[in-house]
Tab-separated table of C-alpha atoms in Angstrom:
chain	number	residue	atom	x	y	z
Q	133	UNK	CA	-4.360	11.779	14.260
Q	134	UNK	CA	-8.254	12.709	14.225
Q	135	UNK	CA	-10.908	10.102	13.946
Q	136	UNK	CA	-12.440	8.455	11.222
Q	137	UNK	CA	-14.832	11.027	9.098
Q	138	UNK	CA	-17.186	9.982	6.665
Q	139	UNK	CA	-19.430	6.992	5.364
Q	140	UNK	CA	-18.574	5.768	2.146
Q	141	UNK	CA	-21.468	5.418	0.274
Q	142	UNK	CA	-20.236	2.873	-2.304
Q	143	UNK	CA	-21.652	-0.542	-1.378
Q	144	UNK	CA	-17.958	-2.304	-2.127
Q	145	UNK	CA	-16.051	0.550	-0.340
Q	146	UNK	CA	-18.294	0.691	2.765
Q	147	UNK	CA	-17.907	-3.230	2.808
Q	148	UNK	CA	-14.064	-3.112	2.314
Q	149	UNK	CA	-13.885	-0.552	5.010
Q	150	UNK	CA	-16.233	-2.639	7.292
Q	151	UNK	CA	-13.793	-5.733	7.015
Q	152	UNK	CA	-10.778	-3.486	7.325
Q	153	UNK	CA	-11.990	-2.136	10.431
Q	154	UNK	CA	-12.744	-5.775	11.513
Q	155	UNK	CA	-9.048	-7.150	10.853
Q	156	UNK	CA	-7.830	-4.221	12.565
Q	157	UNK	CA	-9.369	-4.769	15.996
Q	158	UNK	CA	-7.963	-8.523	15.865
Q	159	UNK	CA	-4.787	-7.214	15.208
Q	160	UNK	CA	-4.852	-4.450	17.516
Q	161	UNK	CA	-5.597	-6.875	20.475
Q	162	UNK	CA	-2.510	-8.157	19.483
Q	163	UNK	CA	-0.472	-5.358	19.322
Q	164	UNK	CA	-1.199	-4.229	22.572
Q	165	UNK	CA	-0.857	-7.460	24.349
Q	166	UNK	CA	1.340	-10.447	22.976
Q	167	UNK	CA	2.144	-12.635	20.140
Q	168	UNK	CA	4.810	-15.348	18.545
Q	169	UNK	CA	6.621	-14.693	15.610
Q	170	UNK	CA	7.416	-17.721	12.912
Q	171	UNK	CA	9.200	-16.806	9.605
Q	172	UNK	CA	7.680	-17.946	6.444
Q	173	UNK	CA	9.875	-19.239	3.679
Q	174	UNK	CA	10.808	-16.068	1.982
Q	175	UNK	CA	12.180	-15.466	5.945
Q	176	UNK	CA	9.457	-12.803	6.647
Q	177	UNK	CA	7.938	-12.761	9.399
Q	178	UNK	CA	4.127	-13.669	10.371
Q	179	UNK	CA	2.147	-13.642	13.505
Q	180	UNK	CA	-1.828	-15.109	14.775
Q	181	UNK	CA	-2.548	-11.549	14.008
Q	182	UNK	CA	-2.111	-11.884	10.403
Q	183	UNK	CA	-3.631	-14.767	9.657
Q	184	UNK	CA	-6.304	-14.367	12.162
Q	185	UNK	CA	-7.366	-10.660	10.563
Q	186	UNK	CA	-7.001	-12.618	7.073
Q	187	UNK	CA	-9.607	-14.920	7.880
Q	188	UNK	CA	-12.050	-12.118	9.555
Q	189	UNK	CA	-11.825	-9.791	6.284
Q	190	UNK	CA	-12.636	-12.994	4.218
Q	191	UNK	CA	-15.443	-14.111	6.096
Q	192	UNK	CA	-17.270	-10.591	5.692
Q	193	UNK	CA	-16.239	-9.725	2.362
Q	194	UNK	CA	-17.664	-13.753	1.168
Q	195	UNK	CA	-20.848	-13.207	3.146
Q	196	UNK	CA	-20.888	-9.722	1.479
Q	197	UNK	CA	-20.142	-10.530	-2.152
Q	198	UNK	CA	-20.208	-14.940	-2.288
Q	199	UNK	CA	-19.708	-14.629	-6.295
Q	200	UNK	CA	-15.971	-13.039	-5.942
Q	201	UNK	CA	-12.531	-14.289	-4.972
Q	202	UNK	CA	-9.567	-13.506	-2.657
Q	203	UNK	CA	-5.704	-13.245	-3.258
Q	204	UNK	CA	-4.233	-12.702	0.256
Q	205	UNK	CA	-1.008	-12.769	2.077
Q	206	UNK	CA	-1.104	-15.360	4.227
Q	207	UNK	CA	-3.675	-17.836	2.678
Q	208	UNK	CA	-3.000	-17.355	-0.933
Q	209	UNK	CA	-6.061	-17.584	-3.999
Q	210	UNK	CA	-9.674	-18.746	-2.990
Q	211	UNK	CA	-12.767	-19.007	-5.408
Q	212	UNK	CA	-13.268	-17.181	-8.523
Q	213	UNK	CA	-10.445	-14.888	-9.720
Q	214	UNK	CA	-12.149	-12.941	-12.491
Q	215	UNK	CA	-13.293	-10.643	-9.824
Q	216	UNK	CA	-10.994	-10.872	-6.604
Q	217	UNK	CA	-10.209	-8.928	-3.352
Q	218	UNK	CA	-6.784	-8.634	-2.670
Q	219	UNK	CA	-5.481	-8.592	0.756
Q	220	UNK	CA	-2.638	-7.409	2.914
Q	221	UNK	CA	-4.007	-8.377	6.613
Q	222	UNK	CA	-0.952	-6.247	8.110
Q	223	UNK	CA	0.981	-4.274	5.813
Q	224	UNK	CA	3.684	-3.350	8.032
Q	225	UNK	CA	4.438	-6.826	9.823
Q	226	UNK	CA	7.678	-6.368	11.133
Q	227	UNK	CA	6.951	-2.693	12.142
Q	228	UNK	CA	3.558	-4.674	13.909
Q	229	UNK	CA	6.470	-7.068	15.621
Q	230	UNK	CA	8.618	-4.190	17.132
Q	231	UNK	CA	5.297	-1.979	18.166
Q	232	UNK	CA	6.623	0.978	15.242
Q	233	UNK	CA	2.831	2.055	14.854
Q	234	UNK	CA	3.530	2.374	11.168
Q	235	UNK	CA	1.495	-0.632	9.678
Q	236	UNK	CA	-2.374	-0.952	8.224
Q	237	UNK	CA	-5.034	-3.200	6.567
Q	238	UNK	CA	-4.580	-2.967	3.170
Q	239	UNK	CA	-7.788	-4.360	0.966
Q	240	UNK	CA	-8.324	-4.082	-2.953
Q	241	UNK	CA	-10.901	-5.317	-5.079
Q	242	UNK	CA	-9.803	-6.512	-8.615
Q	243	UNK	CA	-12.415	-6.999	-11.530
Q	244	UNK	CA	-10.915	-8.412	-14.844
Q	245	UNK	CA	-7.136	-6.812	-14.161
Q	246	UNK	CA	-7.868	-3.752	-12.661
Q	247	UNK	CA	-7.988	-2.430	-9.242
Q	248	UNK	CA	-11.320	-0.557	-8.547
Q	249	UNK	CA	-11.331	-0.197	-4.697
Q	250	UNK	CA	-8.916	0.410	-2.308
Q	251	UNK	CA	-8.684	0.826	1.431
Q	252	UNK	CA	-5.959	1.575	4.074
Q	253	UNK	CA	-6.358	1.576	7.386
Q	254	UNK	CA	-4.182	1.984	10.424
Q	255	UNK	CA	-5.766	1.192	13.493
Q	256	UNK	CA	-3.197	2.960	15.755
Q	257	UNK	CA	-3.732	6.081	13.719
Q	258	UNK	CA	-7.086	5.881	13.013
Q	259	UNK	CA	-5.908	6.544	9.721
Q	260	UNK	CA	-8.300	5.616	6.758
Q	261	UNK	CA	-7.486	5.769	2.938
Q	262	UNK	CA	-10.149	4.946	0.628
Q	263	UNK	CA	-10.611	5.160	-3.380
Q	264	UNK	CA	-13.083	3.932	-5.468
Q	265	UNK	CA	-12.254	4.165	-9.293
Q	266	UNK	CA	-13.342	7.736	-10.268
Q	267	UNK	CA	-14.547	8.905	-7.193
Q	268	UNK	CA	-11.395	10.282	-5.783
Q	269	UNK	CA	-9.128	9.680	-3.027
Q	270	UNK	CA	-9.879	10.767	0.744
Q	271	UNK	CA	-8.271	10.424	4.128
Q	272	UNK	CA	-10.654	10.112	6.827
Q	273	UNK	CA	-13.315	11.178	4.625
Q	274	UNK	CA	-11.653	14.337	3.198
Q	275	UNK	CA	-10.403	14.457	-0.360
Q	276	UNK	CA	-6.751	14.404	-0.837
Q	277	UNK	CA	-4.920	15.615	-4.165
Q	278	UNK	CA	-0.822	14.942	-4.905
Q	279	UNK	CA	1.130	17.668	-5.177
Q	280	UNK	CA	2.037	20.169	-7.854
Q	281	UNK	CA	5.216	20.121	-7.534
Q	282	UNK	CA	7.067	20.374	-11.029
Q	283	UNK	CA	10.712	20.535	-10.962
Q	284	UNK	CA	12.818	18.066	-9.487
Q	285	UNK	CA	14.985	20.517	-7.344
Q	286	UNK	CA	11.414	20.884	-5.604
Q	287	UNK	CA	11.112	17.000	-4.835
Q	288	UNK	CA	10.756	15.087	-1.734
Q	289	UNK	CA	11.769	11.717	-2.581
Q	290	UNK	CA	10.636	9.013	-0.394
Q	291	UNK	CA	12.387	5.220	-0.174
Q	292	UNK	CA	11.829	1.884	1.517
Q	293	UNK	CA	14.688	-0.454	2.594
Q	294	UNK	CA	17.778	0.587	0.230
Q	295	UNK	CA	19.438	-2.851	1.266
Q	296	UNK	CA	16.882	-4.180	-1.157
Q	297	UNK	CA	16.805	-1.748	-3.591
Q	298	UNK	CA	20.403	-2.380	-4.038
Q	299	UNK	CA	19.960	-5.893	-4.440
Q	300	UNK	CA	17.665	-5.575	-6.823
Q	301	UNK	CA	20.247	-3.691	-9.256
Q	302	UNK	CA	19.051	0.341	-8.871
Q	303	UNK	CA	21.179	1.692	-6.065
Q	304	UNK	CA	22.251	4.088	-9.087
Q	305	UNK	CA	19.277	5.029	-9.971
Q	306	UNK	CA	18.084	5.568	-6.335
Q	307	UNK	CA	21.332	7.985	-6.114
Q	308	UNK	CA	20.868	9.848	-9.249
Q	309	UNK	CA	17.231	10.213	-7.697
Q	310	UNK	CA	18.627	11.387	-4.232
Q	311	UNK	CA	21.126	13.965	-6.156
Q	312	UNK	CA	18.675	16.122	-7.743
Q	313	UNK	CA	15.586	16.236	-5.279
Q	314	UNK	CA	15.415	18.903	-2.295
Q	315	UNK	CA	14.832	16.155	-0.089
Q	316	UNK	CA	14.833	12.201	1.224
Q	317	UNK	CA	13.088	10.161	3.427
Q	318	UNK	CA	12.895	6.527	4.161
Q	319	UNK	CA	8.907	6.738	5.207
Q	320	UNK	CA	8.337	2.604	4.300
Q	321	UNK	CA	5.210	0.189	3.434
Q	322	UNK	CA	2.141	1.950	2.817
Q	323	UNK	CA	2.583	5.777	4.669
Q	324	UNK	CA	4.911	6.394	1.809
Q	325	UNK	CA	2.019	6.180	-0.684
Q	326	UNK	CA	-0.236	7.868	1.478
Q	327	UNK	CA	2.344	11.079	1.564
Q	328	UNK	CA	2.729	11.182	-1.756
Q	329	UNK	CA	-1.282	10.697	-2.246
Q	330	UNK	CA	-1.796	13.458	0.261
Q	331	UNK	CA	0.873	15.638	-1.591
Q	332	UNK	CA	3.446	15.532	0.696
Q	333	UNK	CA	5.874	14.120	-0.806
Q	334	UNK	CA	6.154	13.926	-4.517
Q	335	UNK	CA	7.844	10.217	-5.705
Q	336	UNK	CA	8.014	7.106	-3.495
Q	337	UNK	CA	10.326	4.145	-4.711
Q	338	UNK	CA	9.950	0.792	-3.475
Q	339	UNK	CA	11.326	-3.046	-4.606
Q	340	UNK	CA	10.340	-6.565	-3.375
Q	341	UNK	CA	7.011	-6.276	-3.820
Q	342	UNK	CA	3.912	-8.903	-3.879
Q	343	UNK	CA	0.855	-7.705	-5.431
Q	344	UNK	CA	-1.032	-7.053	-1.913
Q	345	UNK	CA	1.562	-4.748	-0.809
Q	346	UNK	CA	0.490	-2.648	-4.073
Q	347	UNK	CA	-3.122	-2.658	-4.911
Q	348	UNK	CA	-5.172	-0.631	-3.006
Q	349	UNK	CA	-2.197	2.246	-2.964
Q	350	UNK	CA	-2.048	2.113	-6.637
Q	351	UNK	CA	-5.418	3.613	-6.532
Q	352	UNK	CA	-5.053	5.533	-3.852
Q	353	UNK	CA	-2.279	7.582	-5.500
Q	354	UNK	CA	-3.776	7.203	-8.953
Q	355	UNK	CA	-7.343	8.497	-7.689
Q	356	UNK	CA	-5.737	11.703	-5.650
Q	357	UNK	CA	-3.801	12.851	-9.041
Q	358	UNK	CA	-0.942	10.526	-9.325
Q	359	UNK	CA	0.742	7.873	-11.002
Q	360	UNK	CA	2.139	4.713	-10.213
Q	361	UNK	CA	4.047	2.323	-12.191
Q	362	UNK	CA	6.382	-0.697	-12.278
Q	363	UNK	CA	9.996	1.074	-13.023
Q	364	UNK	CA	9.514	0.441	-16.804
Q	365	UNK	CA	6.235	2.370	-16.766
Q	366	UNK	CA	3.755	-0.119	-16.873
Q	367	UNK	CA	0.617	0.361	-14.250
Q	368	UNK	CA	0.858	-3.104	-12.958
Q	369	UNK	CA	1.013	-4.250	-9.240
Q	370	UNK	CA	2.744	-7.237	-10.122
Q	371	UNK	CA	5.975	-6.587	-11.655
Q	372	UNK	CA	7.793	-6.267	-7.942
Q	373	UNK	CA	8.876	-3.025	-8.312
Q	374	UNK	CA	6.916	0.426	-7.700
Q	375	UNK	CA	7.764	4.289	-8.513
Q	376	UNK	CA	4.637	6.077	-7.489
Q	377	UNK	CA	4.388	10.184	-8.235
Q	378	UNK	CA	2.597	13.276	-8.042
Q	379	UNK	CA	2.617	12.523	-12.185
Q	380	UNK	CA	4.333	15.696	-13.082
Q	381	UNK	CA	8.259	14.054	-12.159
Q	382	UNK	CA	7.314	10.587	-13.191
Q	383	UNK	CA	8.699	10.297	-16.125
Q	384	UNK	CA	12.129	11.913	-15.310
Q	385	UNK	CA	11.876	10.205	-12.147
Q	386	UNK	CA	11.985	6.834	-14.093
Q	387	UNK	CA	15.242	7.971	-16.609
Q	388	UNK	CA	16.936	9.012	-13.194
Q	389	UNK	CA	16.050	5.654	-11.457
Q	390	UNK	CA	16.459	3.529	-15.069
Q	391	UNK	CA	19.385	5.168	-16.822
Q	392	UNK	CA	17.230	5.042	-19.321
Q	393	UNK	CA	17.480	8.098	-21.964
Protein backbone atom coordinates (compact mmCIF):
# COMPACT_ATOMS: atom_id res chain seq x y z
CA UNK A 1 0.00 0.00 0.00
CA UNK A 2 3.00 2.45 -0.99
CA UNK A 3 5.95 2.98 1.23
CA UNK A 4 6.60 5.13 3.96
CA UNK A 5 6.93 9.03 2.72
CA UNK A 6 8.22 11.64 4.73
CA UNK A 7 10.50 12.55 7.83
CA UNK A 8 8.78 13.99 10.58
CA UNK A 9 10.55 16.76 11.69
CA UNK A 10 9.20 16.98 15.26
CA UNK A 11 11.86 15.62 17.63
CA UNK A 12 8.95 13.51 19.72
CA UNK A 13 7.20 12.36 16.47
CA UNK A 14 10.39 11.29 14.63
CA UNK A 15 11.30 9.43 17.98
CA UNK A 16 7.79 7.83 18.35
CA UNK A 17 7.99 6.79 14.78
CA UNK A 18 11.60 5.46 15.26
CA UNK A 19 10.38 3.11 18.19
CA UNK A 20 7.25 2.22 16.27
CA UNK A 21 9.18 1.11 13.45
CA UNK A 22 11.42 -0.81 15.97
CA UNK A 23 8.42 -2.82 17.69
CA UNK A 24 7.21 -3.53 14.37
CA UNK A 25 10.15 -5.50 12.99
CA UNK A 26 10.06 -7.69 16.35
CA UNK A 27 6.68 -8.33 15.74
CA UNK A 28 6.86 -8.87 12.19
CA UNK A 29 9.51 -11.68 12.70
CA UNK A 30 6.86 -13.09 14.48
CA UNK A 31 4.19 -12.89 12.28
CA UNK A 32 5.84 -14.46 9.60
CA UNK A 33 7.31 -17.30 11.47
CA UNK A 34 5.79 -18.66 14.86
CA UNK A 35 4.58 -17.88 18.23
CA UNK A 36 2.48 -19.21 21.52
CA UNK A 37 -0.51 -17.70 22.57
CA UNK A 38 -1.39 -17.37 26.59
CA UNK A 39 -4.60 -15.46 27.61
CA UNK A 40 -4.30 -12.78 30.13
CA UNK A 41 -6.94 -12.41 32.78
CA UNK A 42 -9.45 -10.33 30.99
CA UNK A 43 -9.11 -13.75 28.51
CA UNK A 44 -7.33 -11.74 25.72
CA UNK A 45 -4.88 -12.98 24.19
CA UNK A 46 -0.94 -12.07 24.25
CA UNK A 47 2.07 -13.36 22.51
CA UNK A 48 6.44 -12.82 22.89
CA UNK A 49 5.62 -10.40 20.19
CA UNK A 50 3.81 -8.09 22.36
CA UNK A 51 5.68 -7.92 25.13
CA UNK A 52 8.90 -8.22 23.35
CA UNK A 53 7.96 -4.94 20.94
CA UNK A 54 6.78 -3.34 24.43
CA UNK A 55 10.05 -3.53 25.84
CA UNK A 56 11.97 -2.34 22.44
CA UNK A 57 9.66 0.94 22.15
CA UNK A 58 10.46 1.58 25.91
CA UNK A 59 13.99 1.20 25.74
CA UNK A 60 14.28 3.91 22.83
CA UNK A 61 11.71 6.20 23.86
CA UNK A 62 13.67 6.18 27.84
CA UNK A 63 17.05 6.60 26.18
CA UNK A 64 15.29 9.30 24.05
CA UNK A 65 13.35 11.28 26.66
CA UNK A 66 14.73 9.59 30.50
CA UNK A 67 12.50 12.44 32.32
CA UNK A 68 8.98 10.88 30.98
CA UNK A 69 6.86 7.83 31.75
CA UNK A 70 5.08 4.88 30.05
CA UNK A 71 1.47 3.40 30.35
CA UNK A 72 1.55 0.24 28.16
CA UNK A 73 -0.40 -2.83 27.46
CA UNK A 74 1.41 -5.45 28.57
CA UNK A 75 3.70 -3.97 31.34
CA UNK A 76 1.44 -1.44 32.82
CA UNK A 77 2.80 2.35 34.42
CA UNK A 78 6.66 3.02 34.70
CA UNK A 79 8.34 6.33 35.99
CA UNK A 80 6.87 9.67 36.01
CA UNK A 81 3.25 10.02 34.82
CA UNK A 82 2.91 13.78 34.48
CA UNK A 83 4.30 13.35 31.08
CA UNK A 84 3.79 9.65 29.75
CA UNK A 85 3.91 7.62 26.45
CA UNK A 86 1.20 5.44 26.04
CA UNK A 87 1.54 2.22 24.32
CA UNK A 88 -0.32 -0.39 22.35
CA UNK A 89 2.72 -2.82 21.20
CA UNK A 90 0.10 -4.66 18.78
CA UNK A 91 -3.14 -3.15 18.38
CA UNK A 92 -4.78 -5.84 16.60
CA UNK A 93 -3.57 -9.00 18.69
CA UNK A 94 -5.91 -11.49 17.81
CA UNK A 95 -6.00 -10.34 14.10
CA UNK A 96 -1.75 -10.69 14.70
CA UNK A 97 -2.75 -14.48 16.03
CA UNK A 98 -4.83 -15.55 12.91
CA UNK A 99 -2.25 -13.66 10.30
CA UNK A 100 -5.55 -10.96 9.35
CA UNK A 101 -2.83 -8.23 8.42
CA UNK A 102 -5.09 -5.73 10.08
CA UNK A 103 -3.06 -4.79 13.30
CA UNK A 104 -0.30 -1.81 14.11
CA UNK A 105 1.96 -0.11 16.74
CA UNK A 106 0.05 2.28 18.31
CA UNK A 107 2.27 5.02 20.46
CA UNK A 108 0.97 8.34 22.21
CA UNK A 109 2.64 10.76 24.21
CA UNK A 110 0.57 12.32 27.12
CA UNK A 111 1.70 15.66 28.89
CA UNK A 112 -0.55 16.76 31.88
CA UNK A 113 -3.97 14.93 30.37
CA UNK A 114 -3.66 15.46 26.94
CA UNK A 115 -2.51 13.52 24.04
CA UNK A 116 0.03 15.53 21.90
CA UNK A 117 1.57 12.82 19.61
CA UNK A 118 0.35 10.02 18.00
CA UNK A 119 1.61 7.29 15.73
CA UNK A 120 0.19 4.20 13.88
CA UNK A 121 1.94 1.95 12.16
CA UNK A 122 1.26 -1.29 10.36
CA UNK A 123 4.16 -3.07 9.38
CA UNK A 124 2.40 -5.37 6.84
CA UNK A 125 1.01 -2.28 5.19
CA UNK A 126 3.62 -0.08 5.54
CA UNK A 127 1.01 2.03 6.73
CA UNK A 128 2.07 5.10 8.91
CA UNK A 129 -0.30 7.58 10.79
CA UNK A 130 1.23 10.36 12.54
CA UNK A 131 -0.15 13.67 14.39
CA UNK A 132 1.44 16.02 16.38
CA UNK A 133 -0.96 18.53 18.19
CA UNK A 134 -1.57 21.30 15.58
CA UNK A 135 0.40 20.12 12.93
CA UNK A 136 -2.10 17.99 11.20
CA UNK A 137 -2.66 14.50 10.42
CA UNK A 138 -0.76 12.54 7.51
CA UNK A 139 -0.57 9.03 6.15
CA UNK A 140 2.70 8.15 4.90
CA UNK A 141 3.69 11.62 4.97
CA UNK A 142 0.68 13.12 3.09
CA UNK A 143 -1.93 15.16 4.89
CA UNK A 144 -5.22 13.57 5.38
CA UNK A 145 -8.57 15.59 6.16
CA UNK A 146 -12.16 13.71 7.35
CA UNK A 147 -14.78 14.02 5.26
CA UNK A 148 -17.47 16.56 4.55
CA UNK A 149 -20.02 14.64 4.60
CA UNK A 150 -23.16 16.37 6.29
CA UNK A 151 -26.28 14.48 6.32
CA UNK A 152 -26.67 11.25 7.79
CA UNK A 153 -28.36 9.53 4.71
CA UNK A 154 -24.70 10.26 3.30
CA UNK A 155 -22.91 8.25 6.21
CA UNK A 156 -20.69 5.33 6.24
CA UNK A 157 -20.86 4.04 9.61
CA UNK A 158 -18.12 1.89 10.74
CA UNK A 159 -18.33 -0.76 13.97
CA UNK A 160 -16.10 -3.10 15.92
CA UNK A 161 -17.34 -6.37 17.53
CA UNK A 162 -21.30 -5.80 18.02
CA UNK A 163 -21.20 -8.87 20.53
CA UNK A 164 -19.64 -6.27 22.77
CA UNK A 165 -21.37 -3.41 21.93
CA UNK A 166 -24.42 -5.23 22.91
CA UNK A 167 -23.12 -6.15 26.09
CA UNK A 168 -22.29 -3.04 26.92
CA UNK A 169 -26.11 -1.81 26.70
CA UNK A 170 -26.18 0.20 22.99
CA UNK A 171 -27.21 -2.45 20.51
CA UNK A 172 -30.16 0.23 20.07
CA UNK A 173 -28.30 2.84 19.55
CA UNK A 174 -25.91 0.98 17.16
CA UNK A 175 -29.32 0.11 15.15
CA UNK A 176 -30.85 3.46 15.15
CA UNK A 177 -27.21 4.36 13.83
CA UNK A 178 -27.28 1.53 11.12
CA UNK A 179 -31.03 2.72 10.05
CA UNK A 180 -30.30 6.08 8.88
CA UNK A 181 -26.66 5.91 7.34
CA UNK A 182 -26.07 4.88 3.52
CA UNK A 183 -23.78 2.41 4.70
CA UNK A 184 -21.99 -0.20 7.41
CA UNK A 185 -18.93 -1.76 7.93
CA UNK A 186 -17.32 -3.71 10.65
CA UNK A 187 -13.56 -2.31 9.71
CA UNK A 188 -12.17 -3.04 13.68
CA UNK A 189 -9.13 -1.75 16.02
CA UNK A 190 -7.34 1.04 14.66
CA UNK A 191 -8.12 1.01 10.46
CA UNK A 192 -11.50 2.17 11.53
CA UNK A 193 -10.04 5.46 12.83
CA UNK A 194 -7.73 5.73 10.15
CA UNK A 195 -10.89 5.64 7.50
CA UNK A 196 -12.66 7.95 9.14
CA UNK A 197 -9.31 10.22 9.59
CA UNK A 198 -8.67 9.77 5.91
CA UNK A 199 -12.40 10.64 5.14
CA UNK A 200 -13.58 7.55 4.20
CA UNK A 201 -15.84 6.81 6.31
CA UNK A 202 -17.60 9.34 8.40
CA UNK A 203 -18.39 7.81 12.28
CA UNK A 204 -16.62 4.79 13.82
CA UNK A 205 -18.18 3.26 17.11
CA UNK A 206 -16.29 1.15 19.32
CA UNK A 207 -16.75 -0.32 23.26
CA UNK A 208 -14.29 -2.17 25.59
CA UNK A 209 -11.74 0.03 25.38
CA UNK A 210 -8.32 0.61 27.49
CA UNK A 211 -6.76 3.87 27.09
CA UNK A 212 -3.86 2.51 24.62
CA UNK A 213 -6.31 1.28 22.22
CA UNK A 214 -7.44 5.14 22.04
CA UNK A 215 -4.73 7.65 22.28
CA UNK A 216 -2.81 8.15 19.46
CA UNK A 217 -6.21 7.74 17.14
CA UNK A 218 -7.86 10.34 19.15
CA UNK A 219 -5.42 12.65 17.62
CA UNK A 220 -5.19 11.26 14.62
CA UNK A 221 -8.88 11.88 13.87
CA UNK A 222 -8.97 15.08 15.89
CA UNK A 223 -5.80 16.54 13.93
CA UNK A 224 -7.29 15.51 10.23
CA UNK A 225 -10.74 17.49 11.10
CA UNK A 226 -12.56 15.24 13.39
CA UNK A 227 -13.88 14.51 16.62
CA UNK A 228 -13.75 11.88 19.00
CA UNK A 229 -15.47 11.36 22.16
CA UNK A 230 -16.55 8.96 24.92
CA UNK A 231 -20.49 8.35 23.99
CA UNK A 232 -21.49 11.15 26.45
CA UNK A 233 -19.29 13.64 24.60
CA UNK A 234 -16.46 13.99 26.65
CA UNK A 235 -12.82 13.89 24.71
CA UNK A 236 -11.40 11.37 27.03
CA UNK A 237 -9.59 8.05 26.10
CA UNK A 238 -10.51 6.56 29.21
CA UNK A 239 -14.11 6.27 29.62
CA UNK A 240 -14.17 2.69 27.54
CA UNK A 241 -16.25 3.73 25.01
CA UNK A 242 -15.40 5.73 21.64
CA UNK A 243 -17.67 7.49 18.80
CA UNK A 244 -15.14 9.11 16.57
CA UNK A 245 -16.52 11.49 13.42
CA UNK A 246 -15.88 13.56 10.58
CA UNK A 247 -17.43 16.33 13.35
CA UNK A 248 -20.26 17.40 11.19
CA UNK A 249 -22.69 13.98 12.34
CA UNK A 250 -21.24 13.81 15.79
CA UNK A 251 -23.58 15.15 17.62
CA UNK A 252 -26.65 13.41 16.01
CA UNK A 253 -24.56 10.48 15.83
CA UNK A 254 -24.43 10.48 19.72
CA UNK A 255 -28.62 11.11 20.22
CA UNK A 256 -28.93 8.11 17.67
CA UNK A 257 -26.39 5.90 19.60
CA UNK A 258 -27.62 7.49 23.30
CA UNK A 259 -31.36 7.94 22.96
CA UNK A 260 -30.55 10.87 24.24
CA UNK A 261 -32.84 13.97 23.00
Amino acid sequence: MGGVSGSPAHPVLAAAVEAARAAGEIAMAYYRGGFDVTLKADRTPVTQADREAEQAITRLLGEAFPDWGFLGEEFGEKGPQETRWIIDPIDGTKNFVRRIPIWAVLIALEERGEVTTGVVWNPVSSELYTARRGEGAHRNGERIRVSDFEAMKDATVLHSGLRLVREAGYWDGLVRLFDVAARTRGFGDYYGYGLVAEGKAEIYVEVDLKPWDVAPVKILVEEAGGRLTDFSGRPTIYDGTVLATNGRLHAEALRLLTGSA
